[in-house]
């Protein structure tokens, strides 16, 4: 299927849900753009439940769902050999993206991904005017 047909198919998906979060979601009281260290081994996202997400999505009439797989802070919600900054190094210990895909597809809900190319956690990422570590 060429790219144009995929775009048209996406338009037919109608109503969807967006599950958008990163490691700061696992630390109550912290905001997305702060510069506090968020080590994965101290986070405890044990209450993530794809089955609950599916129930909410179905009740809302969603035909697709989008999941943030990596936000700007660089934390991956999947296992990766390229970084230790990932959900498999938390108390959760599992690949959330894999669970999400399997659970939603099993219920007939299409899946999509949001992946940020920005990676503030990477040591070579430039500290620009928006970077949370920029001295203000």
mmCIF file of C-alpha atoms in Angstrom:
data_model
loop_
_atom_site.group_PDB
_atom_site.id
_atom_site.type_symbol
_atom_site.label_atom_id
_atom_site.label_comp_id
_atom_site.label_asym_id
_atom_site.label_seq_id
_atom_site.Cartn_x
_atom_site.Cartn_y
_atom_site.Cartn_z
ATOM 1 C CA UNK A 1 0.000 0.000 0.000
ATOM 2 C CA UNK A 2 1.499 3.346 -0.953
ATOM 3 C CA UNK A 3 1.744 6.307 1.432
ATOM 4 C CA UNK A 4 -1.224 8.138 -0.096
ATOM 5 C CA UNK A 5 -3.584 5.203 0.444
ATOM 6 C CA UNK A 6 -2.374 4.890 4.048
ATOM 7 C CA UNK A 7 -3.161 8.575 4.613
ATOM 8 C CA UNK A 8 -6.659 8.089 3.247
ATOM 9 C CA UNK A 9 -7.135 4.977 5.401
ATOM 10 C CA UNK A 10 -6.102 6.965 8.492
ATOM 11 C CA UNK A 11 -8.765 9.576 7.728
ATOM 12 C CA UNK A 12 -11.365 6.803 7.791
ATOM 13 C CA UNK A 13 -10.347 5.701 11.280
ATOM 14 C CA UNK A 14 -12.730 8.314 12.710
ATOM 15 C CA UNK A 15 -12.310 8.775 16.492
ATOM 16 C CA UNK A 16 -9.149 7.958 18.427
ATOM 17 C CA UNK A 17 -7.447 8.333 21.781
ATOM 18 C CA UNK A 18 -3.947 9.603 22.533
ATOM 19 C CA UNK A 19 -2.029 8.128 25.481
ATOM 20 C CA UNK A 20 0.665 10.744 25.977
ATOM 21 C CA UNK A 21 3.099 10.518 28.872
ATOM 22 C CA UNK A 22 6.708 9.982 29.847
ATOM 23 C CA UNK A 23 8.756 9.222 32.934
ATOM 24 C CA UNK A 24 7.575 12.382 34.707
ATOM 25 C CA UNK A 25 4.107 10.850 34.765
ATOM 26 C CA UNK A 26 5.464 8.292 37.221
ATOM 27 C CA UNK A 27 6.672 10.986 39.635
ATOM 28 C CA UNK A 28 3.675 12.766 41.188
ATOM 29 C CA UNK A 29 4.056 16.527 41.451
ATOM 30 C CA UNK A 30 6.555 16.939 38.625
ATOM 31 C CA UNK A 31 5.789 18.749 35.401
ATOM 32 C CA UNK A 32 6.834 17.839 31.896
ATOM 33 C CA UNK A 33 9.297 20.691 31.391
ATOM 34 C CA UNK A 34 11.160 20.684 34.730
ATOM 35 C CA UNK A 35 14.849 19.817 34.972
ATOM 36 C CA UNK A 36 14.829 17.414 37.901
ATOM 37 C CA UNK A 37 16.618 14.095 37.501
ATOM 38 C CA UNK A 38 14.158 11.262 36.961
ATOM 39 C CA UNK A 39 16.059 7.978 37.344
ATOM 40 C CA UNK A 40 13.990 5.058 36.048
ATOM 41 C CA UNK A 41 14.990 2.728 38.862
ATOM 42 C CA UNK A 42 13.213 5.030 41.364
ATOM 43 C CA UNK A 43 9.991 5.317 39.374
ATOM 44 C CA UNK A 44 7.191 2.872 40.019
ATOM 45 C CA UNK A 45 4.685 2.753 37.139
ATOM 46 C CA UNK A 46 3.204 -0.550 38.316
ATOM 47 C CA UNK A 47 -0.396 0.552 37.782
ATOM 48 C CA UNK A 48 -0.171 0.824 33.980
ATOM 49 C CA UNK A 49 -2.983 -1.325 32.654
ATOM 50 C CA UNK A 50 -3.631 -1.715 28.921
ATOM 51 C CA UNK A 51 -6.859 -3.581 29.641
ATOM 52 C CA UNK A 52 -8.217 -0.539 31.496
ATOM 53 C CA UNK A 53 -7.152 1.699 28.599
ATOM 54 C CA UNK A 54 -9.014 -0.599 26.186
ATOM 55 C CA UNK A 55 -12.191 -0.451 28.285
ATOM 56 C CA UNK A 56 -12.094 3.351 28.273
ATOM 57 C CA UNK A 57 -11.298 3.486 24.532
ATOM 58 C CA UNK A 58 -14.141 1.119 23.647
ATOM 59 C CA UNK A 59 -16.636 2.928 25.880
ATOM 60 C CA UNK A 60 -15.657 6.194 24.175
ATOM 61 C CA UNK A 61 -16.082 4.628 20.736
ATOM 62 C CA UNK A 62 -12.428 4.898 19.705
ATOM 63 C CA UNK A 63 -11.394 3.020 16.576
ATOM 64 C CA UNK A 64 -7.672 3.714 17.077
ATOM 65 C CA UNK A 65 -5.230 4.708 19.805
ATOM 66 C CA UNK A 66 -1.874 6.498 19.694
ATOM 67 C CA UNK A 67 0.785 5.890 22.362
ATOM 68 C CA UNK A 68 3.804 8.030 23.183
ATOM 69 C CA UNK A 69 6.677 5.565 22.848
ATOM 70 C CA UNK A 70 9.423 8.100 23.696
ATOM 71 C CA UNK A 71 8.865 11.672 24.843
ATOM 72 C CA UNK A 72 11.331 14.597 24.671
ATOM 73 C CA UNK A 73 12.971 13.592 27.935
ATOM 74 C CA UNK A 74 14.266 10.491 26.132
ATOM 75 C CA UNK A 75 12.562 7.873 28.305
ATOM 76 C CA UNK A 76 11.505 4.840 26.238
ATOM 77 C CA UNK A 77 8.302 2.939 26.983
ATOM 78 C CA UNK A 78 9.822 -0.032 25.166
ATOM 79 C CA UNK A 79 12.933 -2.154 25.599
ATOM 80 C CA UNK A 80 15.942 -0.878 23.665
ATOM 81 C CA UNK A 81 19.546 -1.968 23.358
ATOM 82 C CA UNK A 82 20.538 1.665 22.698
ATOM 83 C CA UNK A 83 19.676 3.134 26.107
ATOM 84 C CA UNK A 84 19.191 2.219 29.739
ATOM 85 C CA UNK A 85 16.659 5.044 30.090
ATOM 86 C CA UNK A 86 13.655 2.800 29.543
ATOM 87 C CA UNK A 87 10.611 1.310 31.221
ATOM 88 C CA UNK A 88 12.153 -2.144 31.466
ATOM 89 C CA UNK A 89 14.547 -0.645 34.051
ATOM 90 C CA UNK A 90 11.668 0.404 36.332
ATOM 91 C CA UNK A 91 9.586 -1.562 38.812
ATOM 92 C CA UNK A 92 7.182 -2.186 35.896
ATOM 93 C CA UNK A 93 9.970 -4.134 34.180
ATOM 94 C CA UNK A 94 8.079 -4.874 30.967
ATOM 95 C CA UNK A 95 7.849 -3.496 27.432
ATOM 96 C CA UNK A 96 4.703 -1.331 27.590
ATOM 97 C CA UNK A 97 4.622 -0.699 23.825
ATOM 98 C CA UNK A 98 4.554 -4.435 23.120
ATOM 99 C CA UNK A 99 1.731 -4.974 25.629
ATOM 100 C CA UNK A 100 -0.197 -2.013 24.205
ATOM 101 C CA UNK A 101 0.061 -3.270 20.621
ATOM 102 C CA UNK A 102 -0.942 -6.829 21.481
ATOM 103 C CA UNK A 103 -3.853 -5.799 23.718
ATOM 104 C CA UNK A 104 -5.361 -3.169 21.408
ATOM 105 C CA UNK A 105 -4.980 -5.227 18.247
ATOM 106 C CA UNK A 106 -6.624 -8.202 19.979
ATOM 107 C CA UNK A 107 -9.683 -5.972 20.534
ATOM 108 C CA UNK A 108 -9.722 -4.706 16.934
ATOM 109 C CA UNK A 109 -8.515 -1.213 17.845
ATOM 110 C CA UNK A 110 -5.887 0.137 15.454
ATOM 111 C CA UNK A 111 -2.636 1.383 16.979
ATOM 112 C CA UNK A 112 -0.277 4.205 16.225
ATOM 113 C CA UNK A 113 2.818 5.710 17.844
ATOM 114 C CA UNK A 114 4.188 9.105 18.805
ATOM 115 C CA UNK A 115 8.006 9.082 18.991
ATOM 116 C CA UNK A 116 9.935 12.260 19.738
ATOM 117 C CA UNK A 117 13.230 12.681 17.915
ATOM 118 C CA UNK A 118 14.217 15.181 20.606
ATOM 119 C CA UNK A 119 16.121 13.403 23.389
ATOM 120 C CA UNK A 120 17.118 15.619 26.314
ATOM 121 C CA UNK A 121 18.587 12.593 28.120
ATOM 122 C CA UNK A 122 21.174 11.924 25.401
ATOM 123 C CA UNK A 123 24.564 13.366 26.425
ATOM 124 C CA UNK A 124 25.113 14.963 23.006
ATOM 125 C CA UNK A 125 21.744 16.711 22.801
ATOM 126 C CA UNK A 126 22.238 20.445 22.443
ATOM 127 C CA UNK A 127 20.979 22.547 25.336
ATOM 128 C CA UNK A 128 18.904 25.073 23.418
ATOM 129 C CA UNK A 129 16.495 27.752 24.674
ATOM 130 C CA UNK A 130 13.778 25.134 25.337
ATOM 131 C CA UNK A 131 15.906 22.466 27.013
ATOM 132 C CA UNK A 132 14.930 21.932 30.670
ATOM 133 C CA UNK A 133 18.602 22.102 31.763
ATOM 134 C CA UNK A 134 19.131 25.575 30.291
ATOM 135 C CA UNK A 135 20.095 28.030 32.995
ATOM 136 C CA UNK A 136 17.343 30.618 33.143
#
